[in-house]
CSV table of C-alpha atoms in Angstrom, one decimal:
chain,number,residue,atom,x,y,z
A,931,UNK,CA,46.7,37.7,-25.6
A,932,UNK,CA,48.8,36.2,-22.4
A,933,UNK,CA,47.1,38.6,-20.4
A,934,UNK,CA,44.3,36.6,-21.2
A,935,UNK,CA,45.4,33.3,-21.2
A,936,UNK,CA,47.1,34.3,-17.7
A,937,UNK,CA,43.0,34.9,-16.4
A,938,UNK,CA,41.6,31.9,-17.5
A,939,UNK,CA,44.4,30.2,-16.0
A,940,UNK,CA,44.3,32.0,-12.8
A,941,UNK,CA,39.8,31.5,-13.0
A,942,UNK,CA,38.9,28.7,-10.6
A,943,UNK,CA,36.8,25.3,-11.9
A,944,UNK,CA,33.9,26.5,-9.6
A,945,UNK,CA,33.5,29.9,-11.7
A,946,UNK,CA,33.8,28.4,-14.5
A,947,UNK,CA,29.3,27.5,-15.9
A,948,UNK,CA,30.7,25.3,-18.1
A,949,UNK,CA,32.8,22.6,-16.2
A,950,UNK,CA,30.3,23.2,-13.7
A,951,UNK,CA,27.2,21.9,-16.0
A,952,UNK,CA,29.6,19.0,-17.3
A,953,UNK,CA,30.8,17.8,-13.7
A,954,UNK,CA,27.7,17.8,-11.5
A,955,UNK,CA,25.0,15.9,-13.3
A,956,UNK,CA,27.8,12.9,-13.8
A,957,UNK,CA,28.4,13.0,-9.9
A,958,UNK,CA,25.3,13.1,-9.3
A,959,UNK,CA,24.4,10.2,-11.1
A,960,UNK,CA,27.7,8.1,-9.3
A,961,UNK,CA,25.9,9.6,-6.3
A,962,UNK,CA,22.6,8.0,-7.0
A,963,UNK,CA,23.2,5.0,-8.4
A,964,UNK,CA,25.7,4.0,-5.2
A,965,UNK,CA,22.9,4.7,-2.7
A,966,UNK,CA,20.6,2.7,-4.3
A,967,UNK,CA,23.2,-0.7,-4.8
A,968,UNK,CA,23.4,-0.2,-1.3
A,969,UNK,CA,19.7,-0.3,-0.5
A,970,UNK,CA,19.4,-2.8,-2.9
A,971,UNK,CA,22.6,-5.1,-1.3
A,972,UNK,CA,20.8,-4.4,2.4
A,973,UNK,CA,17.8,-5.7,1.2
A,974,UNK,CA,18.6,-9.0,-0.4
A,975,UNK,CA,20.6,-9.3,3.2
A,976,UNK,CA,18.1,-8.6,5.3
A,977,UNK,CA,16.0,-11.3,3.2
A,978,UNK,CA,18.4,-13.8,3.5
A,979,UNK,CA,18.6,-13.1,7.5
A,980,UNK,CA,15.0,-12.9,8.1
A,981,UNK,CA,14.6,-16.3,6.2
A,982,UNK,CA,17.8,-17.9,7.8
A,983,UNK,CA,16.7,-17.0,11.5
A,984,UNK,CA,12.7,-18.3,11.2
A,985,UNK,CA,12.7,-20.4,13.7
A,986,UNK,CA,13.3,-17.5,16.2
A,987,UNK,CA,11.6,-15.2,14.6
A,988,UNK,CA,8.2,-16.7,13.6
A,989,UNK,CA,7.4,-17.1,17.1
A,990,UNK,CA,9.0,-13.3,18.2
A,991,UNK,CA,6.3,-12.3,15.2
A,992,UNK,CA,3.2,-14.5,16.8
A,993,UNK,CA,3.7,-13.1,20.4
A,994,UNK,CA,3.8,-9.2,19.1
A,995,UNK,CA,0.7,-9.5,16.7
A,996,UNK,CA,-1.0,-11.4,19.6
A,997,UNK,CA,-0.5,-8.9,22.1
A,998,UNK,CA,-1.7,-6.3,19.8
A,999,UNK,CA,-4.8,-8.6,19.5
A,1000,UNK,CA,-5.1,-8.7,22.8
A,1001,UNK,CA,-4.0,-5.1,24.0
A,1002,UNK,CA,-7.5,-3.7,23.9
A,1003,UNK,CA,-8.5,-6.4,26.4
A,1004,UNK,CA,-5.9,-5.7,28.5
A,1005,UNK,CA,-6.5,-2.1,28.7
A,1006,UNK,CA,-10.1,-2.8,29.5
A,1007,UNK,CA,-9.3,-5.0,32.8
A,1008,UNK,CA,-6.5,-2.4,33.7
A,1009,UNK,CA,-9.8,0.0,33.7
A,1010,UNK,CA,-11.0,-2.4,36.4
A,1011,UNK,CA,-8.1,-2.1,38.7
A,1012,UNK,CA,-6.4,-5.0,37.3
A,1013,UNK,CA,-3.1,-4.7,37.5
A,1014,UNK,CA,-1.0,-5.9,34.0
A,1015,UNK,CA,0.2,-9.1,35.3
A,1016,UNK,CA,-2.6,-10.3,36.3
A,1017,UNK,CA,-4.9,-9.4,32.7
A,1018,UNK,CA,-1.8,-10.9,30.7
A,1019,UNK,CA,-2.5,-14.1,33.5
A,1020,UNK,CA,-6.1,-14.1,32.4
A,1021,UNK,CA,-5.3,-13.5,28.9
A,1022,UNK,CA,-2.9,-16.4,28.5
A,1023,UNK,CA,-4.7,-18.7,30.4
A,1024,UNK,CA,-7.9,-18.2,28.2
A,1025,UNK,CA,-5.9,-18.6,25.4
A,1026,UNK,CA,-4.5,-21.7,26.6
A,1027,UNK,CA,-7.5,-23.3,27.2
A,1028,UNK,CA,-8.9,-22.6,23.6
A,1029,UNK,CA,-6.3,-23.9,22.2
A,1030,UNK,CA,-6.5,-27.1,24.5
A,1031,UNK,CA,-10.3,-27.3,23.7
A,1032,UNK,CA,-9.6,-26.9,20.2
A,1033,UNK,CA,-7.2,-29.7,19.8
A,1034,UNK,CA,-9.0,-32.3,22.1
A,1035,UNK,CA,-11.9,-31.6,19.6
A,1036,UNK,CA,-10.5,-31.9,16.6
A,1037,UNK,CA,-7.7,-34.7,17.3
A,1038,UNK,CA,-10.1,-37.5,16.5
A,1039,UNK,CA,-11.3,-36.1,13.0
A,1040,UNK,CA,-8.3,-34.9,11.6
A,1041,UNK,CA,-6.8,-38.5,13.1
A,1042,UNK,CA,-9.3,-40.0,11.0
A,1043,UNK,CA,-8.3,-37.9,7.8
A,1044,UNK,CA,-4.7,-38.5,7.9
A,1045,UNK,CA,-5.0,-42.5,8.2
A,1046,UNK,CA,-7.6,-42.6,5.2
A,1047,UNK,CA,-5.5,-40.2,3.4
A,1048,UNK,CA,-3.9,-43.3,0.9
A,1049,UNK,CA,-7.3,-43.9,0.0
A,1050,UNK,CA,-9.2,-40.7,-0.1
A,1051,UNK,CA,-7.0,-39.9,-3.8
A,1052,UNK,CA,-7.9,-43.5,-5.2
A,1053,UNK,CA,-11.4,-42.6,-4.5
A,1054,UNK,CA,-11.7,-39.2,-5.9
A,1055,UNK,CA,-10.1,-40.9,-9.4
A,1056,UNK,CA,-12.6,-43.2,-9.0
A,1057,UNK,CA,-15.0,-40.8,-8.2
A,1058,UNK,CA,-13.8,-38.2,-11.6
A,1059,UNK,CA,-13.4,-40.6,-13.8
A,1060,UNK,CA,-16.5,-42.8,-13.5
A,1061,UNK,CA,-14.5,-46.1,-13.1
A,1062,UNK,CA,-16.7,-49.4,-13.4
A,1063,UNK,CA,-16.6,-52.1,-11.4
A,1064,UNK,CA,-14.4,-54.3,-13.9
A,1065,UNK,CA,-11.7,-52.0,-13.3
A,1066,UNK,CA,-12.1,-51.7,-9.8
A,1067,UNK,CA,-11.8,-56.3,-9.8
A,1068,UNK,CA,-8.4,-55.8,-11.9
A,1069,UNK,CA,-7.5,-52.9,-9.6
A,1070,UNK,CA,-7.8,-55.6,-6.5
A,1071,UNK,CA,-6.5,-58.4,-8.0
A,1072,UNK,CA,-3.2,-56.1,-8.6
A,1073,UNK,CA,-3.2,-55.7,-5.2
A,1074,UNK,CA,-3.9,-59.4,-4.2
A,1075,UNK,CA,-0.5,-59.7,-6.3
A,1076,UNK,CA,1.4,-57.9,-4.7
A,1077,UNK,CA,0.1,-59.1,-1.6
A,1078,UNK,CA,1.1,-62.7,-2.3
A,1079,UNK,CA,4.9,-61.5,-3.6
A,1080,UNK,CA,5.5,-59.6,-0.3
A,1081,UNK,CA,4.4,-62.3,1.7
A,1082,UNK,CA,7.4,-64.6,-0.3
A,1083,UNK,CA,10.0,-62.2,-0.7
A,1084,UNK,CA,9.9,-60.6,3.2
A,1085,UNK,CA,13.8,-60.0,3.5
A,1086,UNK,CA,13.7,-57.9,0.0
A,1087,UNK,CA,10.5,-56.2,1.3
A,1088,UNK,CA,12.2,-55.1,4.2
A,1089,UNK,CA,15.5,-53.8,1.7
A,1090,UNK,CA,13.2,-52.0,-0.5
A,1091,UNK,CA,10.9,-50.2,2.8
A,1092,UNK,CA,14.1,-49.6,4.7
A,1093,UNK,CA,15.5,-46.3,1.8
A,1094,UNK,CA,12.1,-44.5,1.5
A,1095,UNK,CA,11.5,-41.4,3.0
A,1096,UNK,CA,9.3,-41.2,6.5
A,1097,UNK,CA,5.3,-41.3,6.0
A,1098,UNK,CA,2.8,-38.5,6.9
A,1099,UNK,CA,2.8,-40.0,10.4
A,1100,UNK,CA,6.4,-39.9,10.6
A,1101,UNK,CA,7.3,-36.2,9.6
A,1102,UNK,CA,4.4,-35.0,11.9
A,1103,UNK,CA,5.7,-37.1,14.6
A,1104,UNK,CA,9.1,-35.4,14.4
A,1105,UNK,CA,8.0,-32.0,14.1
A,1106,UNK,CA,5.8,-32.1,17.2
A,1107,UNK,CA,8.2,-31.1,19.7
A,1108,UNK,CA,9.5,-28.2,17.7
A,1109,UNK,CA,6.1,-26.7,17.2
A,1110,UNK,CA,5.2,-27.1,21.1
A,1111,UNK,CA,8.4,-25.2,21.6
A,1112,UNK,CA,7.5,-22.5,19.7
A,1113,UNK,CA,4.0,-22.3,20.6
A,1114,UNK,CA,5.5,-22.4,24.6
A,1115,UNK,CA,7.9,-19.4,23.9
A,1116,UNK,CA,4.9,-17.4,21.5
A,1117,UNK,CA,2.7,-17.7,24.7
A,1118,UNK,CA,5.8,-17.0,27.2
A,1119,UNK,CA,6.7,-13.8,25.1
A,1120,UNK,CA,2.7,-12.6,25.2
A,1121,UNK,CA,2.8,-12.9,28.6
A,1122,UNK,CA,5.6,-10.8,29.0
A,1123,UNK,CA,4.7,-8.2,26.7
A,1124,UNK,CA,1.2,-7.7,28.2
A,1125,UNK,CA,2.7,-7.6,31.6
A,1126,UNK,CA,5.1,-4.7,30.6
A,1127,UNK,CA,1.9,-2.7,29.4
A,1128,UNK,CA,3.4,0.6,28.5
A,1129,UNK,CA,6.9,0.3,29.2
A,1130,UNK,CA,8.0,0.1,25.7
A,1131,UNK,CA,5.8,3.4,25.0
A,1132,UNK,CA,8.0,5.0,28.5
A,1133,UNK,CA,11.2,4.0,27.4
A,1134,UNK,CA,10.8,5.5,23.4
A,1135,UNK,CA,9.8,8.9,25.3
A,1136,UNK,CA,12.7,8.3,27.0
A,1137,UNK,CA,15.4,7.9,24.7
A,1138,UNK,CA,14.2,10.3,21.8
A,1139,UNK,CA,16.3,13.9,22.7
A,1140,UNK,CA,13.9,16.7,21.7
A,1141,UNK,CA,10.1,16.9,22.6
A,1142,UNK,CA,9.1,17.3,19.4
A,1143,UNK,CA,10.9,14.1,18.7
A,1144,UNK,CA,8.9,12.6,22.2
A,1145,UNK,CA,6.1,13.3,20.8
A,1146,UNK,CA,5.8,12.4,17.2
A,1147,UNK,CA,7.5,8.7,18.2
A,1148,UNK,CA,4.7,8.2,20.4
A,1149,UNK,CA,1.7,9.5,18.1
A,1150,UNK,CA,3.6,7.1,15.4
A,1151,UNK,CA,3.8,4.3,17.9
A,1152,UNK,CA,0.3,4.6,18.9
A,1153,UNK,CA,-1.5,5.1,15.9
A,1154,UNK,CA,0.4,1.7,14.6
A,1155,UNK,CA,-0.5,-0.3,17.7
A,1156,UNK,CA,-4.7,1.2,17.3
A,1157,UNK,CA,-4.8,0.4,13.8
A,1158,UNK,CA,-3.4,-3.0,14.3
A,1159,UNK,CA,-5.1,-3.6,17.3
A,1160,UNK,CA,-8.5,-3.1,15.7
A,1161,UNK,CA,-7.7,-4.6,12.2
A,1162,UNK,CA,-6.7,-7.5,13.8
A,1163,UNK,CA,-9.1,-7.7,16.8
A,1164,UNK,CA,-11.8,-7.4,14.0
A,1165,UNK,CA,-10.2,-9.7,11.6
A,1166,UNK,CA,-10.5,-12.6,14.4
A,1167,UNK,CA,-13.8,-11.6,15.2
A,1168,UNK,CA,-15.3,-12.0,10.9
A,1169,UNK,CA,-13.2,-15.0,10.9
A,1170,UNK,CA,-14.6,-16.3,13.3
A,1171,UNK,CA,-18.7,-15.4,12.0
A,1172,UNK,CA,-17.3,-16.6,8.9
A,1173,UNK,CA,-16.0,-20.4,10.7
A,1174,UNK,CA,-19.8,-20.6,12.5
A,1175,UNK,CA,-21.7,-20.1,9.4
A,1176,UNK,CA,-19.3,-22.6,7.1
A,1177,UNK,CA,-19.5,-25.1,10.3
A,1178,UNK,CA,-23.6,-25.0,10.3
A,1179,UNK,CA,-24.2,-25.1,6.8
A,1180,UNK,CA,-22.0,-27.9,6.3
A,1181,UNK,CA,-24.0,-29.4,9.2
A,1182,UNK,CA,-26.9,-28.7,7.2
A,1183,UNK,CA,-25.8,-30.1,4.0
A,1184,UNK,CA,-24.7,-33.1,5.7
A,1185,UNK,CA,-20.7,-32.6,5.6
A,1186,UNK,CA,-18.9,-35.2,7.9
A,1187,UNK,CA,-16.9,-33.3,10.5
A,1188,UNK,CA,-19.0,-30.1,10.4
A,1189,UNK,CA,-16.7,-28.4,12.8
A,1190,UNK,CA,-13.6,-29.4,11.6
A,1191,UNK,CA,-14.8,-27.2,9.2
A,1192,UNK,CA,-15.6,-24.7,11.1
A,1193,UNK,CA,-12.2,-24.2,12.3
A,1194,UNK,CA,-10.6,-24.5,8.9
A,1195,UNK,CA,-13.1,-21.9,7.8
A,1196,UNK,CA,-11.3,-19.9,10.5
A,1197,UNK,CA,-7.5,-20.3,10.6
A,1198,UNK,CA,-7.5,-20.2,6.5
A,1199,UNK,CA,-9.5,-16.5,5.9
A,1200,UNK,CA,-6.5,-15.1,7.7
A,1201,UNK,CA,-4.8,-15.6,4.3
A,1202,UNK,CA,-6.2,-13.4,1.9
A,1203,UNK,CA,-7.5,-14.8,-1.7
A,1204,UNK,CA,-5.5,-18.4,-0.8
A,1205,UNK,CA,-7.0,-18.8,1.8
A,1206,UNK,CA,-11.1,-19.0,0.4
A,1207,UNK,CA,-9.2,-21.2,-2.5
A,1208,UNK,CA,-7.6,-24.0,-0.4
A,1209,UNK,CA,-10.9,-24.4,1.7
A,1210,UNK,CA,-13.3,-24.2,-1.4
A,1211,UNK,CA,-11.1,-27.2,-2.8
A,1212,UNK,CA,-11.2,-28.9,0.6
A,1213,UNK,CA,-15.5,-28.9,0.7
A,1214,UNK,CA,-15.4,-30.0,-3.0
A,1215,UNK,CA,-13.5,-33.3,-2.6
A,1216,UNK,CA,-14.7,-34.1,0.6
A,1217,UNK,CA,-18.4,-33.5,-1.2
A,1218,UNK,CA,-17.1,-36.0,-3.9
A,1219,UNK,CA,-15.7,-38.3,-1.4
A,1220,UNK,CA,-19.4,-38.2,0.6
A,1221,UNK,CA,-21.9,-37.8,-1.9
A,1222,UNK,CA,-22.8,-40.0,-4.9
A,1223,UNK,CA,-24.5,-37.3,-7.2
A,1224,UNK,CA,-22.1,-34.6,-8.9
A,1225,UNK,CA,-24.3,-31.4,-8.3
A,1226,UNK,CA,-24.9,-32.5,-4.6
A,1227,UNK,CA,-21.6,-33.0,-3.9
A,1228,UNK,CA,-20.4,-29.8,-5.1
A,1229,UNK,CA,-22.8,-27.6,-3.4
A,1230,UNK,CA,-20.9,-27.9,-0.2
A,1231,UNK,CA,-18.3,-25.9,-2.3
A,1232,UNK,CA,-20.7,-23.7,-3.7
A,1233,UNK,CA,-21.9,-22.6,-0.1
A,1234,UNK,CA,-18.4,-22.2,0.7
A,1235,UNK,CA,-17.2,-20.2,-1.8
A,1236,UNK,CA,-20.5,-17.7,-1.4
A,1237,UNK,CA,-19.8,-17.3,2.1
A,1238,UNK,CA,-16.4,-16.4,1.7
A,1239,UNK,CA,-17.3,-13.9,-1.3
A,1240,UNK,CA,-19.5,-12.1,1.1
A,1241,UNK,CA,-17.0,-12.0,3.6
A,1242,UNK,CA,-14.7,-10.6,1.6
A,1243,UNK,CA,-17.1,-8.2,-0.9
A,1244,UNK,CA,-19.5,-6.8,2.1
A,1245,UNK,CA,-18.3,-8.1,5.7
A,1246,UNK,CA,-14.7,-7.0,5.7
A,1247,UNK,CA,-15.3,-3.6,3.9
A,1248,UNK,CA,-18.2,-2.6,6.1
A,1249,UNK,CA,-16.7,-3.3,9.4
A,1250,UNK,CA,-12.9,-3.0,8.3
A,1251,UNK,CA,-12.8,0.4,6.9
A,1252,UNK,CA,-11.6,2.1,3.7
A,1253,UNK,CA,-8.7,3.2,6.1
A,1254,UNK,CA,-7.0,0.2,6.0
A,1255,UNK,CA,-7.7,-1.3,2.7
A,1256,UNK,CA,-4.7,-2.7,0.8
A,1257,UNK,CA,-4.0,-2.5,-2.6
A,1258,UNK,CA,-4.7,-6.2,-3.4
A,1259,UNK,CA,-1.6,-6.8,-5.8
A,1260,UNK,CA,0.3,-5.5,-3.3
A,1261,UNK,CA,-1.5,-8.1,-0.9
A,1262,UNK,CA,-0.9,-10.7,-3.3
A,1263,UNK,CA,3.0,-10.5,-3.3
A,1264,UNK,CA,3.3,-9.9,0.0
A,1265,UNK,CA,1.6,-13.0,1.1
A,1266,UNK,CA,3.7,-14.8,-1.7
A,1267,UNK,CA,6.9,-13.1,-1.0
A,1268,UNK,CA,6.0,-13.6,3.3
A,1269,UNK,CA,4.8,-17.7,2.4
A,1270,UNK,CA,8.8,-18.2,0.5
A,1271,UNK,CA,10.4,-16.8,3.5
A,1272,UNK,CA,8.5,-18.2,6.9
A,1273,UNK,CA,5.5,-20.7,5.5
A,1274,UNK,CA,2.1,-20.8,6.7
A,1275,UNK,CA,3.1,-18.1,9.7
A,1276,UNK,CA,4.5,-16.0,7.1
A,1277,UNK,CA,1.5,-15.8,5.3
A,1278,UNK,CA,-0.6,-15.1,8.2
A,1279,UNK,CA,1.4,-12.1,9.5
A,1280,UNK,CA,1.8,-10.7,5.7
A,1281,UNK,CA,-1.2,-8.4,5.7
A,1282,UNK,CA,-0.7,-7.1,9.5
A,1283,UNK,CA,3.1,-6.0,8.4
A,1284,UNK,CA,1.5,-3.9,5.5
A,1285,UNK,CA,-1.1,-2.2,7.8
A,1286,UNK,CA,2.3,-1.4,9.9
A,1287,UNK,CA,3.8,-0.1,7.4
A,1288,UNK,CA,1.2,2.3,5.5
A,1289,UNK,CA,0.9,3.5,9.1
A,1290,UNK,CA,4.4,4.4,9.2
A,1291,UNK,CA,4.6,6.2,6.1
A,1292,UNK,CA,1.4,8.4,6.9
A,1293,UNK,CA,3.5,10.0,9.1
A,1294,UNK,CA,6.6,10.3,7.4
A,1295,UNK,CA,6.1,13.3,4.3
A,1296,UNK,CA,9.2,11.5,2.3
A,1297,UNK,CA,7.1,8.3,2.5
A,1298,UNK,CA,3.8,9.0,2.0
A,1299,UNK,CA,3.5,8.2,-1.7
A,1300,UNK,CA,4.8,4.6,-1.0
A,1301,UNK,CA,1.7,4.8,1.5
A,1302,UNK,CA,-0.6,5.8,-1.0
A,1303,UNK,CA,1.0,3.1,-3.6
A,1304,UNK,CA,0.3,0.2,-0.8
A,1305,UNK,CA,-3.5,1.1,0.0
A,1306,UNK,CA,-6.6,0.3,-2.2
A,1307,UNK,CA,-8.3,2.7,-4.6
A,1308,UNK,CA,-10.5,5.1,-3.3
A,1309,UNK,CA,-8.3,5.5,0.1
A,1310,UNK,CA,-6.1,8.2,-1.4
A,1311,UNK,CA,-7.7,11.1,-0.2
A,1312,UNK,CA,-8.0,9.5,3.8
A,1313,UNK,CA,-5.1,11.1,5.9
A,1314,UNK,CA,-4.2,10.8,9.6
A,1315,UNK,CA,-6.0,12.7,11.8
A,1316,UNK,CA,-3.9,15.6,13.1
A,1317,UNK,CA,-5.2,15.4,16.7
A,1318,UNK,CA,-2.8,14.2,19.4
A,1319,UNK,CA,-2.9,11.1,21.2
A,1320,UNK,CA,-3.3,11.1,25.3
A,1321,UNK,CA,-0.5,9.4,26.6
């Protein structure tokens, strides 16, 4: 009997099946649920620092997806002998000068909008509602009122103007200068980054310590820059179809400001599903505020909102590729999610950070079922190609 006692005393824990089946699945548990408060802590930080430092990184964001825009234009005038500085000059300066055309043609329009802005919602009212032309004679003799008791009273007038907040005018006013500094540095950072051509590509081969490791950074690298390159190359190019055909048929049905249009038609199909919504809204109350019959003035919406269904159902699919479809809930949040933290950039570069990232996890075996989770149904029997990439 001691003899016995004296063994299992003398056994140690790790022999012993019992302590061992009580011990482990507890620790692993600990184990477990420790690494994921951690991911979950370095998330919510890296969230609050990507929101806190926008203003520096919304235009760091603009310059890369830019130059990936533009890197297959670069690479084509480097075929000619160019050498990188001077396609990154050409580059730039052509998209300089768009952007200078652009704004010297719409400036007068969208001038136009924002003064008639405090009466373009007192006409849609009157517009909705039907309002007759009694109520439209009290309406102005309010306003003949009020006239008269600001022109007594001018030193209360000027108390009660003096607290309000800053107009339209005024906000915009303000905010010019920060946006021309951005938009200087997003253009001074494209520059450079087209300049450098492959140096990035040279200095990853350079750092990583085994070939293998050489040459799976720089498949990874290249595969993300070709499949962002062409999504957004393409993108640009549908979008801007898509801003042509709005422009011309709101020509033809007699839109003011056909080409303002256009351009909206443009810059707003780079948000997904929001996007189509805000400019469907747009045609509709400018068709209110233009036309007097109901069904006229809401074809200019209708026409709109076809367009934009066939870009999205047949245009985009066709020339886009089953490759790089998204899963759209997962497009939906991340445009929400990108919208909270950075605006209207954010939810422009929202659906190139996805592509980046189901690229990434293509080529990571740990991460490929997130991959599959982000793309769109039908996609998930489409793998990476297994052949290598020139360098």
């Amino acid at each position: 009997m001691s003899d016995d006692i004296q063994n299992n005393h003398a056994m140690p824990a790790d022999a012993n099946p019992e302590l061992v089946s009580n011990d482990m699945p507890a620790n692993t548990i600990f184990k477990s649920s420790s690494h994921w408060a951690v991911v979950g802590i370095f998330l919510l930080l890296l969230l609050a620092s990507i929101a806190h430092a926008r203003d520096f990184l919304v235009p760091v964001a603009l310059g890369v997806l830019l130059a990936l825009v533009f890197s297959p234009v670069r690479r084509f005038l480097e075929r000619r002998r160019l050498p990188p500085a001077i396609s990154a000059f050409i580059i730039v300066s052509g998209l300089m000068t768009l952007i200078g055309l652009g704004l010297s043609t719409l400036a007068d329009p969208v001038q136009r909008w924002i003064k008639e802005a405090p009466t373009i919602g007192y006409k849609i009212e009157q517009k909705l509602r039907g309002a007759n032309q009694s109520a439209k004679e009290v309406i102005d003799a309010g306003k003949q009122i009020e006239q008269i008791a600001s022109l007594e009273n001018e030193t209360e007038q000027v108390q009660k103007v003096s607290p309000r907040e800053p107009g339209v005018l005024v906000k915009l006013a303000t905010s010019v200068p920060e946006i021309l500094a951005q938009v200087v540095f997003t253009l001074v950072l494209l520059f450079f980054l087209l300049a450098s051509g492959d140096m990035f590509y040279e200095k990853l081969v350079h750092i990583m310590p085994t070939f293998k490791d050489k040459r799976n950074a720089i498949k990874i690298s290249y595969d993300i820059e070709r499949k962002l390159s062409n999504y957004l190359f393409t993108i640009t190019l549908i979008n801007a179809v898509l801003g042509i055909a709005v422009g011309v048929s709101m020509w033809l049905l007699g839109m003011p400001n056909a080409i303002l249009f256009g351009v909206l038609a443009f810059a707003f199909n780079f948000v997904p599903y929001l996007g189509a919504i805000v400019g469907v809204v747009i045609a509709a109350l400018v068709g209110l505020l233009t036309f007097d019959h109901t069904g006229t003035a809401l074809l200019p919406a209708l026409t709109y909102l076809i367009l934009t269904i066939f870009e999205g159902q047949i245009a985009t699919p066709y020339f886009v590729g089953r490759r790089l479809e998204m899963n759209p809930v997962v497009i939906f949040l991340s445009v929400a999610l990108w919208a909270w933290l950075w605006s209207i950039v954010g939810m422009l570069v929202a659906v190139p950070l996805l592509v980046a990232v189901r690229t990434f996890c293509e080529h990571i075996p740990s991460l490929q079922a997130f991959g599959t989770f982000l793309s769109a149904r039908g996609s998930e029997n489409f793998h990476p190609e297994n052949t290598d990439i020139e360098t």
